[in-house]
Short mmCIF file of C-alpha atoms in Angstrom, two decimals:
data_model
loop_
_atom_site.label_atom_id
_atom_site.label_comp_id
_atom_site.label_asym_id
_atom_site.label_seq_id
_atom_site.Cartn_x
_atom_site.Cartn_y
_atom_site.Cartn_z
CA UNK A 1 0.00 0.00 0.00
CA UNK A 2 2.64 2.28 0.90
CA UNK A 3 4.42 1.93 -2.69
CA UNK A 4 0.76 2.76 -4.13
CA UNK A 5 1.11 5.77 -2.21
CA UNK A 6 4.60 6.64 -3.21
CA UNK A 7 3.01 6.05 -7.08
CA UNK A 8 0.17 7.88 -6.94
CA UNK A 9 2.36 11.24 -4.91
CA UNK A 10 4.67 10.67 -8.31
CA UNK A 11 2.22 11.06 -10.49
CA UNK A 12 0.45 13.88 -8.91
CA UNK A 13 3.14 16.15 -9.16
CA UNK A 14 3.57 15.74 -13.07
CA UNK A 15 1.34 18.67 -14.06
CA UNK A 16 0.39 16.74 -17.34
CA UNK A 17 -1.19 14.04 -15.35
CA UNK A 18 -3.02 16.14 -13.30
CA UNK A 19 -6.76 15.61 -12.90
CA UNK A 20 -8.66 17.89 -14.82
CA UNK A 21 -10.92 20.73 -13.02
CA UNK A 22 -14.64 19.46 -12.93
CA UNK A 23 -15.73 23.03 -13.25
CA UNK A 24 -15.14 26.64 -13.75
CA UNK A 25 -13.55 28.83 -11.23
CA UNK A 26 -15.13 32.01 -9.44
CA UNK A 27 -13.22 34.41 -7.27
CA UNK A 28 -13.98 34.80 -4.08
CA UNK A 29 -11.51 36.87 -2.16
CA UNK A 30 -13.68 36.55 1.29
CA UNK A 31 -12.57 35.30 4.75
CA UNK A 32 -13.70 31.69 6.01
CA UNK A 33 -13.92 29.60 8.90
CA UNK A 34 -11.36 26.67 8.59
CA UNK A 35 -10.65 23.62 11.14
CA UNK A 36 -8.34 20.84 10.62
CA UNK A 37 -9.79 17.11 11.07
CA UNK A 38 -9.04 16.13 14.30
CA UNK A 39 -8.58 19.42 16.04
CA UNK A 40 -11.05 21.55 17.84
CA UNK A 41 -9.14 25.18 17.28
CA UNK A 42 -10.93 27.16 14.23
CA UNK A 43 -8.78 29.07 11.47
CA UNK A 44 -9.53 32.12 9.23
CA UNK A 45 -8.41 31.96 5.93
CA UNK A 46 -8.79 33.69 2.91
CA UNK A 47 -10.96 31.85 0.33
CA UNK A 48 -10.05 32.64 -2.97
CA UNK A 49 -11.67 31.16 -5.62
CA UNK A 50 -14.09 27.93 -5.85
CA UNK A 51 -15.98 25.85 -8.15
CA UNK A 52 -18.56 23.66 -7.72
CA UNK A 53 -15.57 20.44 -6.97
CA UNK A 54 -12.98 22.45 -5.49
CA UNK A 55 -11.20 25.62 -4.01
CA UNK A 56 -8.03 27.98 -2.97
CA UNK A 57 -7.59 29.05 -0.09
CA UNK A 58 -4.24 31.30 1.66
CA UNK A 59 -3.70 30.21 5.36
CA UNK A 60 -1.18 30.66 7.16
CA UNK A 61 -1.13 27.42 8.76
CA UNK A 62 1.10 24.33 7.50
CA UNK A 63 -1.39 21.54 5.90
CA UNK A 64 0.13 18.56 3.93
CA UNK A 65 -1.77 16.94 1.47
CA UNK A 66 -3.82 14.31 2.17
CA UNK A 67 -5.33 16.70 5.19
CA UNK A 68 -8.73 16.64 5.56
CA UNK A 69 -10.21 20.27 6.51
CA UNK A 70 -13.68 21.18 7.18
CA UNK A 71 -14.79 25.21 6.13
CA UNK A 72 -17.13 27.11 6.72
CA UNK A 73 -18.02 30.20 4.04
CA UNK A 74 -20.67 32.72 4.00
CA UNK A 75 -21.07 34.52 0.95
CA UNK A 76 -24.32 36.25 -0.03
CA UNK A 77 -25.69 36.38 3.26
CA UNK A 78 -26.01 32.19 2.82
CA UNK A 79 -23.32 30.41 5.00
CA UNK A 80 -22.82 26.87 3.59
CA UNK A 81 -19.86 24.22 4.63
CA UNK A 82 -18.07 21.80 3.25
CA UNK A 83 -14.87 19.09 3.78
CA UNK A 84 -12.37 18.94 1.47
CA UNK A 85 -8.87 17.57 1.40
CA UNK A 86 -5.42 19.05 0.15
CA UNK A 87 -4.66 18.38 -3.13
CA UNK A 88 -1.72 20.63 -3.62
CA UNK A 89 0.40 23.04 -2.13
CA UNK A 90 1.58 26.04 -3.08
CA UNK A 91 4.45 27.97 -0.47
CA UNK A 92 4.61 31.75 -0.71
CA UNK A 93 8.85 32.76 -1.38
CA UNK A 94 8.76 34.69 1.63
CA UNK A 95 7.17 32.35 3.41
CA UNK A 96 4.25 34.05 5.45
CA UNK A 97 1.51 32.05 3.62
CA UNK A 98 0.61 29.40 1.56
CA UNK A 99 -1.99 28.61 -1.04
CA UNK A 100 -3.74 25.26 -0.66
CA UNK A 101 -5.76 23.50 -3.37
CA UNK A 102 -8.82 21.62 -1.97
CA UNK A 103 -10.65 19.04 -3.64
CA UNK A 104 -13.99 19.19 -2.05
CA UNK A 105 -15.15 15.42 -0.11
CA UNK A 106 -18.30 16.17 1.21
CA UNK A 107 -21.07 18.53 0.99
CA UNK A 108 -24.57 18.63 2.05
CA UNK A 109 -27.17 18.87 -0.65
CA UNK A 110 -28.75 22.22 1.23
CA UNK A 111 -24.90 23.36 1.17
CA UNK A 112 -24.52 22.26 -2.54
CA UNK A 113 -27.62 24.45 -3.83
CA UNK A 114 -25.98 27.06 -2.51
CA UNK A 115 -22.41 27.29 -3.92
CA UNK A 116 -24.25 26.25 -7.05
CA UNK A 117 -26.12 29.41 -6.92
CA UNK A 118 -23.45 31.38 -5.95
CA UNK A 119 -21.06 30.31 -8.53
CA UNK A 120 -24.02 30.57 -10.92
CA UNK A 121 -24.72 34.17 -10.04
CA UNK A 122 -20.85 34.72 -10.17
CA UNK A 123 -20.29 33.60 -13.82
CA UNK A 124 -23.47 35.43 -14.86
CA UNK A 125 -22.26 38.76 -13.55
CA UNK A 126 -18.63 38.23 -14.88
CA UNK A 127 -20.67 37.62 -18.58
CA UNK A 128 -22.62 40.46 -18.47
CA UNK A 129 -19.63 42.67 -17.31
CA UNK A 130 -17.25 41.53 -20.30
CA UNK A 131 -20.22 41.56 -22.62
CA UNK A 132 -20.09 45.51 -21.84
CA UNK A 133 -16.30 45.92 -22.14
CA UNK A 134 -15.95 48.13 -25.43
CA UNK A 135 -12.51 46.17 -27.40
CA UNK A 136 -10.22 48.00 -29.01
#
């Protein structure tokens, strides 16, 4: 099991054999509630963008991947939560923060209406806005 393990950390880190995004991205920029699995102390972080599989967030904490985090985000007035687990790792140069890919494990189906709407009403406004753009 532990060479599986090995394999599958190999092959993750060749970007060409990266999985594929299941959907579009939104930005996000807002603060959420983060806690690590196992461990009753709650985080902020910065959320900053999300589809309806996945997410980025900037901590300042050190996760690995393979760490299973529950969040909490409240965007629109509608706070919805999720667990997720790090998928990749991304350490700032100087070192203050980090970026953290999540691939999203769990989700209620109330909580899944709602970052469906919100990512919805995210990609609709950033349509409309460069429909309006005047090219040169």
């Amino acid at each position: 099991m532990q060479l599986f393990d090995t394999v599958s950390r190999w092959f993750s880190d060749i970007p060409a054999v990266r999985r594929a995004r299941n959907g579009r991205r939104v930005a996000v920029e807002k603060q959420a509630q983060l806690r690590v699995d196992g461990v009753d102390t709650t985080h902020v972080v910065l959320l900053r963008d999300m589809s309806i599989s996945g997410a980025c967030i900037r901590a300042d904490l050190r996760l690995s991947r393979g760490d299973v985090v529950w969040m909490q985000v409240d965007v629109d007035e509608k706070p919805f939560e999720f667990t997720a687990s790090v998928v990749e790792v991304r350490s700032d140069p100087m070192g203050f923060f980090s970026d953290y890919g999540l691939r999203l494990v769990e989700l209620s189906l109330p909580s899944a209406r709602t970052l469906a709407a919100f990512i919805s009403r995210r990609l609709a406004a950033d349509g409309n806005a460069s429909n309006g753009k005047v090219s040169r």
